[in-house]
Amino acid sequence: MDVEVRTAAWADARSLARVEAEAWRDAYATLLPERVLVHGFDAGRRARVWRHRLASAERARIVVAADGPGQVVGYATHGPARLGTRAAGQVYELYVLPERQNQGLGRRLWTAATAGLAAAGLGSVCVEVLDGNPSRYFYEALGGRLAARGTHVFAGHRLPTLIYVWAASPA
């Protein structure tokens, strides 16, 4: 079946929670404590969080890659920049199930998210990634320019981050 990239739907909540948990466990295994990765992603609790997000206006800023209804294999969230850069828009999250990575889904989600930002008049884009996360190379391959370094607190741990920017929408 072809993977469809579309705006998230209410029926996607459970599979969004699954993608989030599996992608975090894969990407952050060496960066975050095991207790965070194992116990911090209770499926029922995370699905409730996603239902709340999908019931809000935020839903319009969540794009998914899906094999079918409720079968999300990756997602990206985006909106106005929250970082102290000159970028107008930001891709907040971009995650793909580990077994579905390296199939072009991340690039398709990135394109959809940045197109959404451009359509909202937020043409310049930034993204923040944990310094030890191998996905930073994905953003570099997309032409992101390292603009700043920062820190992000996860489960009481201050972790170094890298902030990449694109002067114009890279979609």
PDB file of C-alpha atoms in Angstrom:
ATOM      1  CA  MET A   1       0.000   0.000   0.000  1.00  0.00           C
ATOM      2  CA  ASP A   2       1.195   3.524  -0.789  1.00  0.00           C
ATOM      3  CA  VAL A   3       1.977   5.743   2.156  1.00  0.00           C
ATOM      4  CA  GLU A   4      -0.226   8.823   2.273  1.00  0.00           C
ATOM      5  CA  VAL A   5       1.034  12.083   3.794  1.00  0.00           C
ATOM      6  CA  ARG A   6      -1.912  14.042   5.180  1.00  0.00           C
ATOM      7  CA  THR A   7      -3.189  16.102   8.093  1.00  0.00           C
ATOM      8  CA  ALA A   8      -3.620  14.001  11.226  1.00  0.00           C
ATOM      9  CA  ALA A   9      -7.087  12.662  12.081  1.00  0.00           C
ATOM     10  CA  TRP A  10      -8.737  11.697  15.380  1.00  0.00           C
ATOM     11  CA  ALA A  11      -8.370   7.994  14.489  1.00  0.00           C
ATOM     12  CA  ASP A  12      -4.575   8.417  14.424  1.00  0.00           C
ATOM     13  CA  ALA A  13      -4.135   8.998  18.186  1.00  0.00           C
ATOM     14  CA  ARG A  14      -3.083   5.460  19.164  1.00  0.00           C
ATOM     15  CA  SER A  15      -0.665   5.000  16.289  1.00  0.00           C
ATOM     16  CA  LEU A  16       0.802   8.489  16.837  1.00  0.00           C
ATOM     17  CA  ALA A  17       1.526   7.439  20.440  1.00  0.00           C
ATOM     18  CA  ARG A  18       3.168   4.242  19.159  1.00  0.00           C
ATOM     19  CA  VAL A  19       5.361   6.107  16.658  1.00  0.00           C
ATOM     20  CA  GLU A  20       6.358   8.613  19.327  1.00  0.00           C
ATOM     21  CA  ALA A  21       7.354   5.920  21.834  1.00  0.00           C
ATOM     22  CA  GLU A  22       9.229   3.693  19.387  1.00  0.00           C
ATOM     23  CA  ALA A  23      11.042   6.582  17.721  1.00  0.00           C
ATOM     24  CA  TRP A  24      12.091   8.062  21.068  1.00  0.00           C
ATOM     25  CA  ARG A  25      13.374   4.705  22.291  1.00  0.00           C
ATOM     26  CA  ASP A  26      15.384   4.323  19.100  1.00  0.00           C
ATOM     27  CA  ALA A  27      16.735   7.875  18.757  1.00  0.00           C
ATOM     28  CA  TYR A  28      17.404   8.613  22.421  1.00  0.00           C
ATOM     29  CA  ALA A  29      18.531   5.226  23.756  1.00  0.00           C
ATOM     30  CA  THR A  30      21.981   6.560  24.647  1.00  0.00           C
ATOM     31  CA  LEU A  31      20.809  10.059  25.578  1.00  0.00           C
ATOM     32  CA  LEU A  32      17.966   9.593  28.057  1.00  0.00           C
ATOM     33  CA  PRO A  33      17.588   7.347  31.107  1.00  0.00           C
ATOM     34  CA  GLU A  34      15.922   3.995  30.507  1.00  0.00           C
ATOM     35  CA  ARG A  35      13.190   4.826  33.023  1.00  0.00           C
ATOM     36  CA  VAL A  36      12.118   7.757  30.841  1.00  0.00           C
ATOM     37  CA  LEU A  37      12.096   5.716  27.654  1.00  0.00           C
ATOM     38  CA  VAL A  38      10.340   2.702  29.155  1.00  0.00           C
ATOM     39  CA  HIS A  39       7.973   4.187  31.730  1.00  0.00           C
ATOM     40  CA  GLY A  40       7.502   7.650  30.277  1.00  0.00           C
ATOM     41  CA  PHE A  41       5.647   6.300  27.273  1.00  0.00           C
ATOM     42  CA  ASP A  42       2.634   4.507  28.708  1.00  0.00           C
ATOM     43  CA  ALA A  43       0.532   3.737  25.612  1.00  0.00           C
ATOM     44  CA  GLY A  44      -2.806   4.703  27.163  1.00  0.00           C
ATOM     45  CA  ARG A  45      -1.531   7.959  28.637  1.00  0.00           C
ATOM     46  CA  ARG A  46       0.249   9.001  25.446  1.00  0.00           C
ATOM     47  CA  ALA A  47      -2.834   8.169  23.348  1.00  0.00           C
ATOM     48  CA  ARG A  48      -4.887  10.478  25.618  1.00  0.00           C
ATOM     49  CA  VAL A  49      -2.300  13.229  25.084  1.00  0.00           C
ATOM     50  CA  TRP A  50      -2.556  12.734  21.325  1.00  0.00           C
ATOM     51  CA  ARG A  51      -6.375  12.766  21.435  1.00  0.00           C
ATOM     52  CA  HIS A  52      -6.189  16.097  23.251  1.00  0.00           C
ATOM     53  CA  ARG A  53      -3.763  17.471  20.671  1.00  0.00           C
ATOM     54  CA  LEU A  54      -5.962  16.215  17.819  1.00  0.00           C
ATOM     55  CA  ALA A  55      -9.076  17.793  19.355  1.00  0.00           C
ATOM     56  CA  SER A  56      -7.422  21.212  19.432  1.00  0.00           C
ATOM     57  CA  ALA A  57      -6.537  23.681  16.708  1.00  0.00           C
ATOM     58  CA  GLU A  58      -3.063  22.122  16.811  1.00  0.00           C
ATOM     59  CA  ARG A  59      -4.362  19.233  14.650  1.00  0.00           C
ATOM     60  CA  ALA A  60      -3.977  21.393  11.549  1.00  0.00           C
ATOM     61  CA  ARG A  61      -0.246  21.554  12.263  1.00  0.00           C
ATOM     62  CA  ILE A  62       0.271  17.782  12.534  1.00  0.00           C
ATOM     63  CA  VAL A  63       1.052  15.854   9.360  1.00  0.00           C
ATOM     64  CA  VAL A  64       1.288  12.088   9.253  1.00  0.00           C
ATOM     65  CA  ALA A  65       2.622   9.415   6.938  1.00  0.00           C
ATOM     66  CA  ALA A  66       0.064   6.612   7.064  1.00  0.00           C
ATOM     67  CA  ASP A  67      -0.457   3.201   5.484  1.00  0.00           C
ATOM     68  CA  GLY A  68      -4.194   3.590   6.121  1.00  0.00           C
ATOM     69  CA  PRO A  69      -6.656   5.059   8.652  1.00  0.00           C
ATOM     70  CA  GLY A  70      -5.102   4.860  12.096  1.00  0.00           C
ATOM     71  CA  GLN A  71      -1.920   3.297  10.673  1.00  0.00           C
ATOM     72  CA  VAL A  72       0.574   6.129  11.179  1.00  0.00           C
ATOM     73  CA  VAL A  73       4.215   5.250  10.502  1.00  0.00           C
ATOM     74  CA  GLY A  74       5.617   8.766  10.949  1.00  0.00           C
ATOM     75  CA  TYR A  75       4.603  12.308  11.806  1.00  0.00           C
ATOM     76  CA  ALA A  76       5.777  15.907  11.936  1.00  0.00           C
ATOM     77  CA  THR A  77       4.445  18.873  13.889  1.00  0.00           C
ATOM     78  CA  HIS A  78       5.043  22.495  12.973  1.00  0.00           C
ATOM     79  CA  GLY A  79       4.044  26.074  13.720  1.00  0.00           C
ATOM     80  CA  PRO A  80       5.442  29.475  14.654  1.00  0.00           C
ATOM     81  CA  ALA A  81       9.058  29.433  15.843  1.00  0.00           C
ATOM     82  CA  ARG A  82       9.527  28.987  19.585  1.00  0.00           C
ATOM     83  CA  LEU A  83      13.300  29.258  19.511  1.00  0.00           C
ATOM     84  CA  GLY A  84      15.345  32.431  19.744  1.00  0.00           C
ATOM     85  CA  THR A  85      16.277  32.457  16.073  1.00  0.00           C
ATOM     86  CA  ARG A  86      15.211  34.776  13.288  1.00  0.00           C
ATOM     87  CA  ALA A  87      13.241  31.943  11.692  1.00  0.00           C
ATOM     88  CA  ALA A  88       9.503  32.519  11.478  1.00  0.00           C
ATOM     89  CA  GLY A  89       8.455  28.858  11.546  1.00  0.00           C
ATOM     90  CA  GLN A  90       9.622  25.725  13.283  1.00  0.00           C
ATOM     91  CA  VAL A  91       9.312  21.997  12.769  1.00  0.00           C
ATOM     92  CA  TYR A  92       8.833  20.900  16.382  1.00  0.00           C
ATOM     93  CA  GLU A  93       8.896  17.131  15.912  1.00  0.00           C
ATOM     94  CA  LEU A  94       9.617  14.723  13.085  1.00  0.00           C
ATOM     95  CA  TYR A  95       9.570  11.013  13.882  1.00  0.00           C
ATOM     96  CA  VAL A  96       9.338   7.865  11.767  1.00  0.00           C
ATOM     97  CA  LEU A  97       9.063   4.300  13.058  1.00  0.00           C
ATOM     98  CA  PRO A  98      12.590   2.817  13.149  1.00  0.00           C
ATOM     99  CA  GLU A  99      11.675   0.011  10.720  1.00  0.00           C
ATOM    100  CA  ARG A 100      10.282   2.561   8.240  1.00  0.00           C
ATOM    101  CA  GLN A 101      13.269   4.914   8.255  1.00  0.00           C
ATOM    102  CA  ASN A 102      15.470   5.399   5.180  1.00  0.00           C
ATOM    103  CA  GLN A 103      12.479   5.036   2.855  1.00  0.00           C
ATOM    104  CA  GLY A 104      11.999   8.742   2.107  1.00  0.00           C
ATOM    105  CA  LEU A 105       9.179   9.209   4.625  1.00  0.00           C
ATOM    106  CA  GLY A 106      11.105  11.720   6.738  1.00  0.00           C
ATOM    107  CA  ARG A 107      11.765  13.849   3.677  1.00  0.00           C
ATOM    108  CA  ARG A 108       8.085  13.664   2.643  1.00  0.00           C
ATOM    109  CA  LEU A 109       6.973  14.697   6.137  1.00  0.00           C
ATOM    110  CA  TRP A 110       9.533  17.511   6.150  1.00  0.00           C
ATOM    111  CA  THR A 111       8.251  18.735   2.786  1.00  0.00           C
ATOM    112  CA  ALA A 112       4.631  18.691   3.985  1.00  0.00           C
ATOM    113  CA  ALA A 113       5.470  20.470   7.248  1.00  0.00           C
ATOM    114  CA  THR A 114       7.553  23.193   5.619  1.00  0.00           C
ATOM    115  CA  ALA A 115       4.931  23.656   2.885  1.00  0.00           C
ATOM    116  CA  GLY A 116       2.371  24.197   5.668  1.00  0.00           C
ATOM    117  CA  LEU A 117       4.661  26.766   7.258  1.00  0.00           C
ATOM    118  CA  ALA A 118       5.179  28.555   3.945  1.00  0.00           C
ATOM    119  CA  ALA A 119       1.409  28.617   3.301  1.00  0.00           C
ATOM    120  CA  ALA A 120       0.979  30.281   6.704  1.00  0.00           C
ATOM    121  CA  GLY A 121       3.547  32.928   5.770  1.00  0.00           C
ATOM    122  CA  LEU A 122       6.260  31.348   7.916  1.00  0.00           C
ATOM    123  CA  GLY A 123       8.829  30.801   5.176  1.00  0.00           C
ATOM    124  CA  SER A 124      12.045  30.656   7.172  1.00  0.00           C
ATOM    125  CA  VAL A 125      12.346  27.515   9.283  1.00  0.00           C
ATOM    126  CA  CYS A 126      14.259  26.245  12.285  1.00  0.00           C
ATOM    127  CA  VAL A 127      14.512  22.919  14.056  1.00  0.00           C
ATOM    128  CA  GLU A 128      16.106  21.911  17.353  1.00  0.00           C
ATOM    129  CA  VAL A 129      17.693  18.474  17.701  1.00  0.00           C
ATOM    130  CA  LEU A 130      19.552  16.818  20.549  1.00  0.00           C
ATOM    131  CA  ASP A 131      23.274  16.975  19.886  1.00  0.00           C
ATOM    132  CA  GLY A 132      23.770  13.216  20.194  1.00  0.00           C
ATOM    133  CA  ASN A 133      20.810  12.327  17.994  1.00  0.00           C
ATOM    134  CA  PRO A 134      21.930  10.848  14.657  1.00  0.00           C
ATOM    135  CA  SER A 135      18.979  12.559  12.938  1.00  0.00           C
ATOM    136  CA  ARG A 136      20.965  15.781  12.999  1.00  0.00           C
ATOM    137  CA  TYR A 137      22.611  14.518   9.805  1.00  0.00           C
ATOM    138  CA  PHE A 138      19.167  14.321   8.181  1.00  0.00           C
ATOM    139  CA  TYR A 139      18.705  18.048   8.771  1.00  0.00           C
ATOM    140  CA  GLU A 140      22.193  18.795   7.506  1.00  0.00           C
ATOM    141  CA  ALA A 141      21.445  16.813   4.342  1.00  0.00           C
ATOM    142  CA  LEU A 142      18.322  18.948   3.871  1.00  0.00           C
ATOM    143  CA  GLY A 143      20.534  22.042   3.820  1.00  0.00           C
ATOM    144  CA  GLY A 144      20.060  23.185   7.393  1.00  0.00           C
ATOM    145  CA  ARG A 145      22.681  25.619   8.636  1.00  0.00           C
ATOM    146  CA  LEU A 146      23.810  25.250  12.247  1.00  0.00           C
ATOM    147  CA  ALA A 147      22.779  28.593  13.740  1.00  0.00           C
ATOM    148  CA  ALA A 148      23.028  28.048  17.491  1.00  0.00           C
ATOM    149  CA  ARG A 149      23.550  25.639  20.310  1.00  0.00           C
ATOM    150  CA  GLY A 150      21.264  25.350  23.266  1.00  0.00           C
ATOM    151  CA  THR A 151      20.049  23.033  25.969  1.00  0.00           C
ATOM    152  CA  HIS A 152      16.787  21.254  26.511  1.00  0.00           C
ATOM    153  CA  VAL A 153      15.626  19.701  29.767  1.00  0.00           C
ATOM    154  CA  PHE A 154      14.296  16.143  29.531  1.00  0.00           C
ATOM    155  CA  ALA A 155      13.327  14.309  32.699  1.00  0.00           C
ATOM    156  CA  GLY A 156      15.497  16.595  34.796  1.00  0.00           C
ATOM    157  CA  HIS A 157      18.552  16.221  32.549  1.00  0.00           C
ATOM    158  CA  ARG A 158      19.975  19.220  30.674  1.00  0.00           C
ATOM    159  CA  LEU A 159      20.966  17.977  27.236  1.00  0.00           C
ATOM    160  CA  PRO A 160      22.850  19.937  24.576  1.00  0.00           C
ATOM    161  CA  THR A 161      20.954  20.767  21.410  1.00  0.00           C
ATOM    162  CA  LEU A 162      21.743  22.009  17.934  1.00  0.00           C
ATOM    163  CA  ILE A 163      19.515  24.537  16.197  1.00  0.00           C
ATOM    164  CA  TYR A 164      19.419  24.464  12.406  1.00  0.00           C
ATOM    165  CA  VAL A 165      17.861  27.154  10.203  1.00  0.00           C
ATOM    166  CA  TRP A 166      16.769  27.561   6.614  1.00  0.00           C
ATOM    167  CA  ALA A 167      16.438  31.141   5.348  1.00  0.00           C
ATOM    168  CA  ALA A 168      13.580  30.244   3.018  1.00  0.00           C
ATOM    169  CA  SER A 169      11.150  27.360   3.045  1.00  0.00           C
ATOM    170  CA  PRO A 170      13.149  24.234   2.118  1.00  0.00           C
ATOM    171  CA  ALA A 171      10.078  22.400   0.853  1.00  0.00           C
TER     172      ALA A 171
END
